mmCIF file of N, CA and C in Angstrom:
data_model
loop_
_atom_site.group_PDB
_atom_site.id
_atom_site.type_symbol
_atom_site.label_atom_id
_atom_site.label_comp_id
_atom_site.label_asym_id
_atom_site.label_seq_id
_atom_site.Cartn_x
_atom_site.Cartn_y
_atom_site.Cartn_z
ATOM 1 N N UNK A 1 -70.307 47.314 42.570
ATOM 2 C CA UNK A 1 -70.924 46.109 43.107
ATOM 3 C C UNK A 1 -70.472 44.881 42.314
ATOM 4 N N UNK A 2 -70.404 45.063 40.993
ATOM 5 C CA UNK A 2 -70.005 43.940 40.145
ATOM 6 C C UNK A 2 -68.556 43.519 40.438
ATOM 7 N N UNK A 3 -67.691 44.512 40.710
ATOM 8 C CA UNK A 3 -66.299 44.197 41.047
ATOM 9 C C UNK A 3 -66.215 43.393 42.340
ATOM 10 N N UNK A 4 -67.032 43.747 43.305
ATOM 11 C CA UNK A 4 -67.043 43.018 44.576
ATOM 12 C C UNK A 4 -67.496 41.577 44.362
ATOM 13 N N UNK A 5 -68.498 41.392 43.536
ATOM 14 C CA UNK A 5 -68.988 40.041 43.250
ATOM 15 C C UNK A 5 -67.909 39.229 42.541
ATOM 16 N N UNK A 6 -67.228 39.853 41.560
ATOM 17 C CA UNK A 6 -66.149 39.151 40.858
ATOM 18 C C UNK A 6 -65.027 38.755 41.813
ATOM 19 N N UNK A 7 -64.703 39.634 42.744
ATOM 20 C CA UNK A 7 -63.660 39.335 43.722
ATOM 21 C C UNK A 7 -64.072 38.174 44.616
ATOM 22 N N UNK A 8 -65.309 38.176 45.069
ATOM 23 C CA UNK A 8 -65.805 37.091 45.927
ATOM 24 C C UNK A 8 -65.827 35.773 45.161
ATOM 25 N N UNK A 9 -66.275 35.804 43.907
ATOM 26 C CA UNK A 9 -66.295 34.582 43.095
ATOM 27 C C UNK A 9 -64.876 34.041 42.922
ATOM 28 N N UNK A 10 -63.924 34.927 42.652
ATOM 29 C CA UNK A 10 -62.530 34.504 42.510
ATOM 30 C C UNK A 10 -61.983 33.909 43.789
ATOM 31 N N UNK A 11 -62.281 34.543 44.922
ATOM 32 C CA UNK A 11 -61.813 34.027 46.211
ATOM 33 C C UNK A 11 -62.431 32.664 46.502
ATOM 34 N N UNK A 12 -63.700 32.505 46.186
ATOM 35 C CA UNK A 12 -64.362 31.208 46.389
ATOM 36 C C UNK A 12 -63.691 30.136 45.531
ATOM 37 N N UNK A 13 -63.354 30.469 44.288
ATOM 38 C CA UNK A 13 -62.669 29.503 43.422
ATOM 39 C C UNK A 13 -61.306 29.108 43.995
ATOM 40 N N UNK A 14 -60.552 30.095 44.458
ATOM 41 C CA UNK A 14 -59.219 29.815 45.006
ATOM 42 C C UNK A 14 -59.322 28.949 46.258
ATOM 43 N N UNK A 15 -60.188 29.332 47.187
ATOM 44 C CA UNK A 15 -60.306 28.568 48.428
ATOM 45 C C UNK A 15 -60.916 27.192 48.192
ATOM 46 N N UNK A 16 -61.844 27.086 47.257
ATOM 47 C CA UNK A 16 -62.416 25.780 46.930
ATOM 48 C C UNK A 16 -61.341 24.859 46.377
ATOM 49 N N UNK A 17 -60.523 25.374 45.461
ATOM 50 C CA UNK A 17 -59.435 24.563 44.909
ATOM 51 C C UNK A 17 -58.476 24.129 46.017
ATOM 52 N N UNK A 18 -58.166 25.041 46.923
ATOM 53 C CA UNK A 18 -57.259 24.739 48.039
ATOM 54 C C UNK A 18 -57.817 23.613 48.911
ATOM 55 N N UNK A 19 -59.066 23.759 49.330
ATOM 56 C CA UNK A 19 -59.640 22.768 50.244
ATOM 57 C C UNK A 19 -59.956 21.448 49.545
ATOM 58 N N UNK A 20 -60.318 21.479 48.275
ATOM 59 C CA UNK A 20 -60.520 20.230 47.540
ATOM 60 C C UNK A 20 -59.181 19.504 47.388
ATOM 61 N N UNK A 21 -58.112 20.263 47.156
ATOM 62 C CA UNK A 21 -56.778 19.653 47.101
ATOM 63 C C UNK A 21 -56.412 18.977 48.409
ATOM 64 N N UNK A 22 -56.678 19.657 49.529
ATOM 65 C CA UNK A 22 -56.423 19.049 50.842
ATOM 66 C C UNK A 22 -57.261 17.789 51.032
ATOM 67 N N UNK A 23 -58.525 17.849 50.629
ATOM 68 C CA UNK A 23 -59.416 16.702 50.771
ATOM 69 C C UNK A 23 -58.921 15.521 49.943
ATOM 70 N N UNK A 24 -58.521 15.782 48.708
ATOM 71 C CA UNK A 24 -58.031 14.708 47.839
ATOM 72 C C UNK A 24 -56.801 14.045 48.447
ATOM 73 N N UNK A 25 -55.877 14.844 48.952
ATOM 74 C CA UNK A 25 -54.657 14.282 49.548
ATOM 75 C C UNK A 25 -54.989 13.483 50.801
ATOM 76 N N UNK A 26 -55.913 13.973 51.618
ATOM 77 C CA UNK A 26 -56.286 13.242 52.836
ATOM 78 C C UNK A 26 -57.012 11.942 52.524
ATOM 79 N N UNK A 27 -57.848 11.942 51.491
ATOM 80 C CA UNK A 27 -58.603 10.735 51.151
ATOM 81 C C UNK A 27 -57.748 9.690 50.443
ATOM 82 N N UNK A 28 -56.803 10.147 49.633
ATOM 83 C CA UNK A 28 -56.018 9.209 48.827
ATOM 84 C C UNK A 28 -54.620 8.954 49.376
ATOM 85 N N UNK A 29 -54.220 9.689 50.402
ATOM 86 C CA UNK A 29 -52.876 9.575 50.991
ATOM 87 C C UNK A 29 -51.773 9.792 49.961
ATOM 88 N N UNK A 30 -52.010 10.716 49.045
ATOM 89 C CA UNK A 30 -50.984 11.060 48.058
ATOM 90 C C UNK A 30 -49.782 11.680 48.769
ATOM 91 N N UNK A 31 -48.579 11.385 48.288
ATOM 92 C CA UNK A 31 -47.386 11.944 48.946
ATOM 93 C C UNK A 31 -47.016 13.336 48.430
ATOM 94 N N UNK A 32 -48.012 14.148 48.144
ATOM 95 C CA UNK A 32 -47.779 15.528 47.694
ATOM 96 C C UNK A 32 -48.596 16.460 48.582
ATOM 97 N N UNK A 33 -48.176 17.703 48.709
ATOM 98 C CA UNK A 33 -48.935 18.645 49.537
ATOM 99 C C UNK A 33 -50.316 18.935 48.943
ATOM 100 N N UNK A 34 -51.297 19.048 49.806
ATOM 101 C CA UNK A 34 -52.654 19.365 49.374
ATOM 102 C C UNK A 34 -52.756 20.671 48.609
ATOM 103 N N UNK A 35 -52.076 21.736 49.056
ATOM 104 C CA UNK A 35 -52.145 22.987 48.300
ATOM 105 C C UNK A 35 -51.620 22.851 46.872
ATOM 106 N N UNK A 36 -50.642 21.966 46.648
ATOM 107 C CA UNK A 36 -50.142 21.759 45.291
ATOM 108 C C UNK A 36 -51.215 21.117 44.421
ATOM 109 N N UNK A 37 -51.915 20.143 44.959
ATOM 110 C CA UNK A 37 -53.017 19.512 44.222
ATOM 111 C C UNK A 37 -54.100 20.551 43.946
ATOM 112 N N UNK A 38 -54.398 21.389 44.943
ATOM 113 C CA UNK A 38 -55.379 22.452 44.752
ATOM 114 C C UNK A 38 -54.957 23.433 43.679
ATOM 115 N N UNK A 39 -53.670 23.765 43.639
ATOM 116 C CA UNK A 39 -53.162 24.673 42.616
ATOM 117 C C UNK A 39 -53.319 24.062 41.232
ATOM 118 N N UNK A 40 -53.029 22.774 41.116
ATOM 119 C CA UNK A 40 -53.211 22.101 39.829
ATOM 120 C C UNK A 40 -54.684 22.067 39.430
ATOM 121 N N UNK A 41 -55.564 21.866 40.403
ATOM 122 C CA UNK A 41 -56.999 21.913 40.115
ATOM 123 C C UNK A 41 -57.413 23.304 39.634
ATOM 124 N N UNK A 42 -56.892 24.341 40.291
ATOM 125 C CA UNK A 42 -57.214 25.712 39.895
ATOM 126 C C UNK A 42 -56.715 26.000 38.485
ATOM 127 N N UNK A 43 -55.520 25.535 38.159
ATOM 128 C CA UNK A 43 -55.001 25.714 36.797
ATOM 129 C C UNK A 43 -55.905 24.998 35.799
ATOM 130 N N UNK A 44 -56.356 23.802 36.157
ATOM 131 C CA UNK A 44 -57.283 23.077 35.286
ATOM 132 C C UNK A 44 -58.582 23.827 35.074
ATOM 133 N N UNK A 45 -59.113 24.407 36.139
ATOM 134 C CA UNK A 45 -60.343 25.203 36.025
ATOM 135 C C UNK A 45 -60.107 26.413 35.131
ATOM 136 N N UNK A 46 -58.963 27.061 35.294
ATOM 137 C CA UNK A 46 -58.669 28.243 34.480
ATOM 138 C C UNK A 46 -58.504 27.882 33.005
ATOM 139 N N UNK A 47 -57.948 26.701 32.714
ATOM 140 C CA UNK A 47 -57.855 26.268 31.324
ATOM 141 C C UNK A 47 -59.218 25.876 30.772
ATOM 142 N N UNK A 48 -60.026 25.195 31.584
ATOM 143 C CA UNK A 48 -61.340 24.745 31.130
ATOM 144 C C UNK A 48 -62.327 25.900 30.991
ATOM 145 N N UNK A 49 -62.218 26.887 31.887
ATOM 146 C CA UNK A 49 -63.134 28.028 31.883
ATOM 147 C C UNK A 49 -62.327 29.328 31.905
ATOM 148 N N UNK A 50 -61.804 29.753 30.759
ATOM 149 C CA UNK A 50 -60.932 30.936 30.729
ATOM 150 C C UNK A 50 -61.608 32.211 31.228
ATOM 151 N N UNK A 51 -62.913 32.266 31.189
ATOM 152 C CA UNK A 51 -63.614 33.474 31.643
ATOM 153 C C UNK A 51 -63.480 33.684 33.148
ATOM 154 N N UNK A 52 -63.082 32.653 33.895
ATOM 155 C CA UNK A 52 -62.920 32.795 35.345
ATOM 156 C C UNK A 52 -61.597 33.457 35.720
ATOM 157 N N UNK A 53 -60.719 33.639 34.740
ATOM 158 C CA UNK A 53 -59.402 34.231 35.026
ATOM 159 C C UNK A 53 -59.530 35.623 35.619
ATOM 160 N N UNK A 54 -60.462 36.405 35.133
ATOM 161 C CA UNK A 54 -60.634 37.775 35.628
ATOM 162 C C UNK A 54 -61.015 37.777 37.110
ATOM 163 N N UNK A 55 -61.934 36.886 37.488
ATOM 164 C CA UNK A 55 -62.351 36.828 38.891
ATOM 165 C C UNK A 55 -61.204 36.376 39.799
ATOM 166 N N UNK A 56 -60.474 35.357 39.366
ATOM 167 C CA UNK A 56 -59.361 34.861 40.172
ATOM 168 C C UNK A 56 -58.283 35.934 40.292
ATOM 169 N N UNK A 57 -58.004 36.626 39.201
ATOM 170 C CA UNK A 57 -56.987 37.686 39.226
ATOM 171 C C UNK A 57 -57.378 38.791 40.200
ATOM 172 N N UNK A 58 -58.647 39.162 40.214
ATOM 173 C CA UNK A 58 -59.096 40.205 41.141
ATOM 174 C C UNK A 58 -58.942 39.751 42.592
ATOM 175 N N UNK A 59 -59.193 38.484 42.844
ATOM 176 C CA UNK A 59 -59.138 37.985 44.224
ATOM 177 C C UNK A 59 -57.707 37.859 44.742
ATOM 178 N N UNK A 60 -56.765 37.545 43.872
ATOM 179 C CA UNK A 60 -55.404 37.275 44.342
ATOM 180 C C UNK A 60 -54.456 38.463 44.199
ATOM 181 N N UNK A 61 -54.898 39.544 43.587
ATOM 182 C CA UNK A 61 -54.007 40.687 43.374
ATOM 183 C C UNK A 61 -53.527 41.281 44.694
ATOM 184 N N UNK A 62 -54.427 41.518 45.626
ATOM 185 C CA UNK A 62 -54.035 42.125 46.902
ATOM 186 C C UNK A 62 -53.055 41.251 47.681
ATOM 187 N N UNK A 63 -53.345 39.957 47.880
ATOM 188 C CA UNK A 63 -52.369 39.134 48.617
ATOM 189 C C UNK A 63 -51.012 39.050 47.914
ATOM 190 N N UNK A 64 -51.014 39.007 46.587
ATOM 191 C CA UNK A 64 -49.738 38.928 45.879
ATOM 192 C C UNK A 64 -48.931 40.214 46.021
ATOM 193 N N UNK A 65 -49.609 41.353 46.044
ATOM 194 C CA UNK A 65 -48.909 42.629 46.206
ATOM 195 C C UNK A 65 -48.260 42.735 47.578
ATOM 196 N N UNK A 66 -48.845 42.104 48.574
ATOM 197 C CA UNK A 66 -48.357 42.213 49.948
ATOM 198 C C UNK A 66 -47.813 40.876 50.461
ATOM 199 N N UNK A 67 -47.239 40.094 49.562
ATOM 200 C CA UNK A 67 -46.732 38.767 49.909
ATOM 201 C C UNK A 67 -45.624 38.829 50.958
ATOM 202 N N UNK A 68 -44.832 39.887 50.950
ATOM 203 C CA UNK A 68 -43.718 39.965 51.901
ATOM 204 C C UNK A 68 -44.212 39.947 53.347
ATOM 205 N N UNK A 69 -45.392 40.479 53.600
ATOM 206 C CA UNK A 69 -45.940 40.447 54.960
ATOM 207 C C UNK A 69 -46.241 39.022 55.415
ATOM 208 N N UNK A 70 -46.563 38.154 54.462
ATOM 209 C CA UNK A 70 -46.886 36.777 54.810
ATOM 210 C C UNK A 70 -45.646 35.980 55.206
ATOM 211 N N UNK A 71 -44.456 36.465 54.835
ATOM 212 C CA UNK A 71 -43.229 35.748 55.174
ATOM 213 C C UNK A 71 -42.649 36.157 56.516
ATOM 214 N N UNK A 72 -43.152 37.205 57.123
ATOM 215 C CA UNK A 72 -42.613 37.669 58.404
ATOM 216 C C UNK A 72 -42.680 36.574 59.467
ATOM 217 N N UNK A 73 -43.797 35.871 59.654
ATOM 218 C CA UNK A 73 -43.814 34.811 60.678
ATOM 219 C C UNK A 73 -42.792 33.706 60.403
ATOM 220 N N UNK A 74 -42.598 33.347 59.148
ATOM 221 C CA UNK A 74 -41.629 32.297 58.823
ATOM 222 C C UNK A 74 -40.211 32.746 59.136
ATOM 223 N N UNK A 75 -39.892 33.976 58.801
ATOM 224 C CA UNK A 75 -38.549 34.497 59.074
ATOM 225 C C UNK A 75 -38.306 34.569 60.577
ATOM 226 N N UNK A 76 -39.306 35.013 61.313
ATOM 227 C CA UNK A 76 -39.155 35.073 62.766
ATOM 228 C C UNK A 76 -39.056 33.677 63.368
ATOM 229 N N UNK A 77 -39.749 32.718 62.789
ATOM 230 C CA UNK A 77 -39.682 31.342 63.269
ATOM 231 C C UNK A 77 -38.302 30.730 63.083
ATOM 232 N N UNK A 78 -37.613 31.127 62.018
ATOM 233 C CA UNK A 78 -36.265 30.621 61.773
ATOM 234 C C UNK A 78 -35.311 31.075 62.869
ATOM 235 N N UNK A 79 -35.581 32.224 63.454
ATOM 236 C CA UNK A 79 -34.680 32.750 64.488
ATOM 237 C C UNK A 79 -34.594 31.825 65.706
ATOM 238 N N UNK A 80 -35.578 30.986 65.904
ATOM 239 C CA UNK A 80 -35.549 30.014 67.001
ATOM 240 C C UNK A 80 -34.400 29.026 66.798
ATOM 241 N N UNK A 81 -34.104 28.715 65.555
ATOM 242 C CA UNK A 81 -33.088 27.721 65.223
ATOM 243 C C UNK A 81 -31.747 28.352 64.866
ATOM 244 N N UNK A 82 -31.525 29.606 65.261
ATOM 245 C CA UNK A 82 -30.310 30.303 64.866
ATOM 246 C C UNK A 82 -29.048 29.569 65.312
ATOM 247 N N UNK A 83 -29.045 28.959 66.479
ATOM 248 C CA UNK A 83 -27.839 28.245 66.945
ATOM 249 C C UNK A 83 -27.539 27.045 66.045
ATOM 250 N N UNK A 84 -28.580 26.336 65.599
ATOM 251 C CA UNK A 84 -28.379 25.212 64.678
ATOM 252 C C UNK A 84 -27.876 25.698 63.326
ATOM 253 N N UNK A 85 -28.432 26.800 62.866
ATOM 254 C CA UNK A 85 -28.012 27.355 61.580
ATOM 255 C C UNK A 85 -26.545 27.777 61.650
ATOM 256 N N UNK A 86 -26.175 28.435 62.745
ATOM 257 C CA UNK A 86 -24.792 28.874 62.921
ATOM 258 C C UNK A 86 -23.841 27.680 62.971
ATOM 259 N N UNK A 87 -24.237 26.630 63.657
ATOM 260 C CA UNK A 87 -23.382 25.449 63.793
ATOM 261 C C UNK A 87 -23.195 24.724 62.463
ATOM 262 N N UNK A 88 -24.182 24.802 61.587
ATOM 263 C CA UNK A 88 -24.137 24.085 60.309
ATOM 264 C C UNK A 88 -24.059 25.032 59.115
ATOM 265 N N UNK A 89 -23.553 26.228 59.314
ATOM 266 C CA UNK A 89 -23.544 27.245 58.258
ATOM 267 C C UNK A 89 -22.790 26.785 57.019
ATOM 268 N N UNK A 90 -21.646 26.153 57.193
ATOM 269 C CA UNK A 90 -20.858 25.710 56.042
ATOM 270 C C UNK A 90 -21.612 24.653 55.241
ATOM 271 N N UNK A 91 -22.189 23.679 55.920
ATOM 272 C CA UNK A 91 -22.946 22.627 55.230
ATOM 273 C C UNK A 91 -24.160 23.213 54.513
ATOM 274 N N UNK A 92 -24.840 24.144 55.145
ATOM 275 C CA UNK A 92 -26.007 24.780 54.522
ATOM 276 C C UNK A 92 -25.576 25.559 53.284
ATOM 277 N N UNK A 93 -24.492 26.321 53.399
ATOM 278 C CA UNK A 93 -24.007 27.109 52.259
ATOM 279 C C UNK A 93 -23.603 26.206 51.101
ATOM 280 N N UNK A 94 -22.895 25.116 51.403
ATOM 281 C CA UNK A 94 -22.485 24.186 50.349
ATOM 282 C C UNK A 94 -23.708 23.559 49.688
ATOM 283 N N UNK A 95 -24.682 23.150 50.483
ATOM 284 C CA UNK A 95 -25.899 22.549 49.929
ATOM 285 C C UNK A 95 -26.635 23.535 49.031
ATOM 286 N N UNK A 96 -26.728 24.777 49.456
ATOM 287 C CA UNK A 96 -27.419 25.787 48.651
ATOM 288 C C UNK A 96 -26.675 26.024 47.343
ATOM 289 N N UNK A 97 -25.360 26.152 47.410
ATOM 290 C CA UNK A 97 -24.566 26.410 46.202
ATOM 291 C C UNK A 97 -24.649 25.235 45.231
ATOM 292 N N UNK A 98 -24.513 24.016 45.739
ATOM 293 C CA UNK A 98 -24.542 22.839 44.865
ATOM 294 C C UNK A 98 -25.913 22.657 44.229
ATOM 295 N N UNK A 99 -26.977 22.737 45.018
ATOM 296 C CA UNK A 99 -28.309 22.517 44.449
ATOM 297 C C UNK A 99 -28.699 23.630 43.487
ATOM 298 N N UNK A 100 -28.331 24.866 43.804
ATOM 299 C CA UNK A 100 -28.632 25.971 42.896
ATOM 300 C C UNK A 100 -27.879 25.798 41.583
ATOM 301 N N UNK A 101 -26.601 25.457 41.665
ATOM 302 C CA UNK A 101 -25.802 25.243 40.452
ATOM 303 C C UNK A 101 -26.374 24.096 39.624
ATOM 304 N N UNK A 102 -26.753 23.015 40.288
ATOM 305 C CA UNK A 102 -27.321 21.872 39.577
ATOM 306 C C UNK A 102 -28.608 22.261 38.861
ATOM 307 N N UNK A 103 -29.500 22.962 39.564
ATOM 308 C CA UNK A 103 -30.780 23.356 38.962
ATOM 309 C C UNK A 103 -30.582 24.318 37.794
ATOM 310 N N UNK A 104 -29.687 25.287 37.956
ATOM 311 C CA UNK A 104 -29.415 26.218 36.859
ATOM 312 C C UNK A 104 -28.805 25.498 35.664
ATOM 313 N N UNK A 105 -27.865 24.589 35.925
ATOM 314 C CA UNK A 105 -27.250 23.829 34.839
ATOM 315 C C UNK A 105 -28.255 22.951 34.118
ATOM 316 N N UNK A 106 -29.097 22.271 34.878
ATOM 317 C CA UNK A 106 -30.121 21.419 34.275
ATOM 318 C C UNK A 106 -31.101 22.243 33.449
ATOM 319 N N UNK A 107 -31.501 23.393 33.974
ATOM 320 C CA UNK A 107 -32.414 24.268 33.243
ATOM 321 C C UNK A 107 -31.773 24.772 31.956
ATOM 322 N N UNK A 108 -30.510 25.175 32.021
ATOM 323 C CA UNK A 108 -29.806 25.654 30.825
ATOM 324 C C UNK A 108 -29.685 24.546 29.786
ATOM 325 N N UNK A 109 -29.325 23.348 30.236
ATOM 326 C CA UNK A 109 -29.190 22.227 29.313
ATOM 327 C C UNK A 109 -30.527 21.890 28.654
ATOM 328 N N UNK A 110 -31.591 21.833 29.454
ATOM 329 C CA UNK A 110 -32.909 21.511 28.922
ATOM 330 C C UNK A 110 -33.387 22.587 27.955
ATOM 331 N N UNK A 111 -33.170 23.847 28.299
ATOM 332 C CA UNK A 111 -33.561 24.944 27.412
ATOM 333 C C UNK A 111 -32.814 24.855 26.094
ATOM 334 N N UNK A 112 -31.522 24.606 26.153
ATOM 335 C CA UNK A 112 -30.722 24.490 24.933
ATOM 336 C C UNK A 112 -31.211 23.325 24.078
ATOM 337 N N UNK A 113 -31.508 22.197 24.710
ATOM 338 C CA UNK A 113 -32.001 21.038 23.969
ATOM 339 C C UNK A 113 -33.334 21.347 23.298
ATOM 340 N N UNK A 114 -34.223 22.025 24.008
ATOM 341 C CA UNK A 114 -35.524 22.364 23.425
ATOM 342 C C UNK A 114 -35.378 23.374 22.296
ATOM 343 N N UNK A 115 -34.507 24.356 22.460
ATOM 344 C CA UNK A 115 -34.295 25.343 21.398
ATOM 345 C C UNK A 115 -33.668 24.700 20.168
ATOM 346 N N UNK A 116 -32.739 23.764 20.360
ATOM 347 C CA UNK A 116 -32.147 23.053 19.226
ATOM 348 C C UNK A 116 -33.195 22.220 18.505
ATOM 349 N N UNK A 117 -34.071 21.575 19.261
ATOM 350 C CA UNK A 117 -35.145 20.782 18.662
ATOM 351 C C UNK A 117 -36.074 21.673 17.852
ATOM 352 N N UNK A 118 -36.420 22.836 18.397
ATOM 353 C CA UNK A 118 -37.296 23.772 17.695
ATOM 354 C C UNK A 118 -36.620 24.274 16.424
ATOM 355 N N UNK A 119 -35.333 24.584 16.503
ATOM 356 C CA UNK A 119 -34.589 25.069 15.346
ATOM 357 C C UNK A 119 -34.515 23.993 14.267
ATOM 358 N N UNK A 120 -34.248 22.756 14.680
ATOM 359 C CA UNK A 120 -34.191 21.643 13.737
ATOM 360 C C UNK A 120 -35.545 21.430 13.079
ATOM 361 N N UNK A 121 -36.604 21.514 13.862
ATOM 362 C CA UNK A 121 -37.957 21.335 13.336
ATOM 363 C C UNK A 121 -38.287 22.429 12.328
ATOM 364 N N UNK A 122 -37.917 23.669 12.629
ATOM 365 C CA UNK A 122 -38.190 24.784 11.722
ATOM 366 C C UNK A 122 -37.406 24.619 10.423
ATOM 367 N N UNK A 123 -36.158 24.157 10.516
ATOM 368 C CA UNK A 123 -35.349 23.919 9.320
ATOM 369 C C UNK A 123 -35.982 22.836 8.460
ATOM 370 N N UNK A 124 -36.471 21.784 9.087
ATOM 371 C CA UNK A 124 -37.124 20.713 8.342
ATOM 372 C C UNK A 124 -38.380 21.219 7.651
ATOM 373 N N UNK A 125 -39.165 22.063 8.329
ATOM 374 C CA UNK A 125 -40.365 22.626 7.707
ATOM 375 C C UNK A 125 -40.002 23.503 6.519
ATOM 376 N N UNK A 126 -38.957 24.302 6.652
ATOM 377 C CA UNK A 126 -38.521 25.149 5.542
ATOM 378 C C UNK A 126 -38.081 24.309 4.356
ATOM 379 N N UNK A 127 -37.361 23.217 4.604
ATOM 380 C CA UNK A 127 -36.927 22.333 3.522
ATOM 381 C C UNK A 127 -38.115 21.683 2.836
ATOM 382 N N UNK A 128 -39.109 21.271 3.608
ATOM 383 C CA UNK A 128 -40.312 20.664 3.032
ATOM 384 C C UNK A 128 -41.040 21.681 2.172
ATOM 385 N N UNK A 129 -41.185 22.902 2.669
ATOM 386 C CA UNK A 129 -41.881 23.940 1.916
ATOM 387 C C UNK A 129 -41.131 24.310 0.645
ATOM 388 N N UNK A 130 -39.805 24.319 0.672
ATOM 389 C CA UNK A 130 -39.025 24.613 -0.536
ATOM 390 C C UNK A 130 -39.238 23.534 -1.577
ATOM 391 N N UNK A 131 -39.286 22.276 -1.129
ATOM 392 C CA UNK A 131 -39.489 21.164 -2.054
ATOM 393 C C UNK A 131 -40.884 21.178 -2.654
ATOM 394 N N UNK A 132 -41.863 21.673 -1.891
ATOM 395 C CA UNK A 132 -43.239 21.720 -2.375
ATOM 396 C C UNK A 132 -43.545 23.023 -3.091
ATOM 397 N N UNK A 133 -42.641 23.981 -2.999
ATOM 398 C CA UNK A 133 -42.861 25.264 -3.657
ATOM 399 C C UNK A 133 -43.696 26.222 -2.837
ATOM 400 N N UNK A 134 -43.977 25.886 -1.584
ATOM 401 C CA UNK A 134 -44.770 26.753 -0.708
ATOM 402 C C UNK A 134 -43.884 27.654 0.121
ATOM 403 N N UNK A 135 -44.519 28.443 0.960
ATOM 404 C CA UNK A 135 -43.774 29.320 1.864
ATOM 405 C C UNK A 135 -44.166 29.004 3.289
ATOM 406 N N UNK A 136 -43.273 29.273 4.197
ATOM 407 C CA UNK A 136 -43.540 29.063 5.620
ATOM 408 C C UNK A 136 -43.578 30.405 6.317
ATOM 409 N N UNK A 137 -44.723 30.777 6.876
ATOM 410 C CA UNK A 137 -44.856 32.074 7.560
ATOM 411 C C UNK A 137 -44.518 31.951 8.992
#
């Protein structure tokens, strides 16, 4: 019984965040999707109240395990536009390759920059500790 209650509480939190996100976007005319705002609200709730993580996890486990079923309507919907896709296949392929390469390159560059910053910071801490006679764990 307690598991069922936890699942319902988690589902209520997820759906509340979703609909509050939609409401915020509709009231403020923000140029972002309502579900994204709801997701950010849910993340905020999870950070503010870590004990709710268990309930949310119980509620979303089943849909996440069967996510592929949720994509079937979208894949079938794309088939309506198959003639357009075929006509523009080269442009679509080039766009996918260029944007994917750009995103991977940007991510690699940013990761390298952050790792270098962390390494430099750690070296500076070690030098400070050596000068003070302390140790850095």
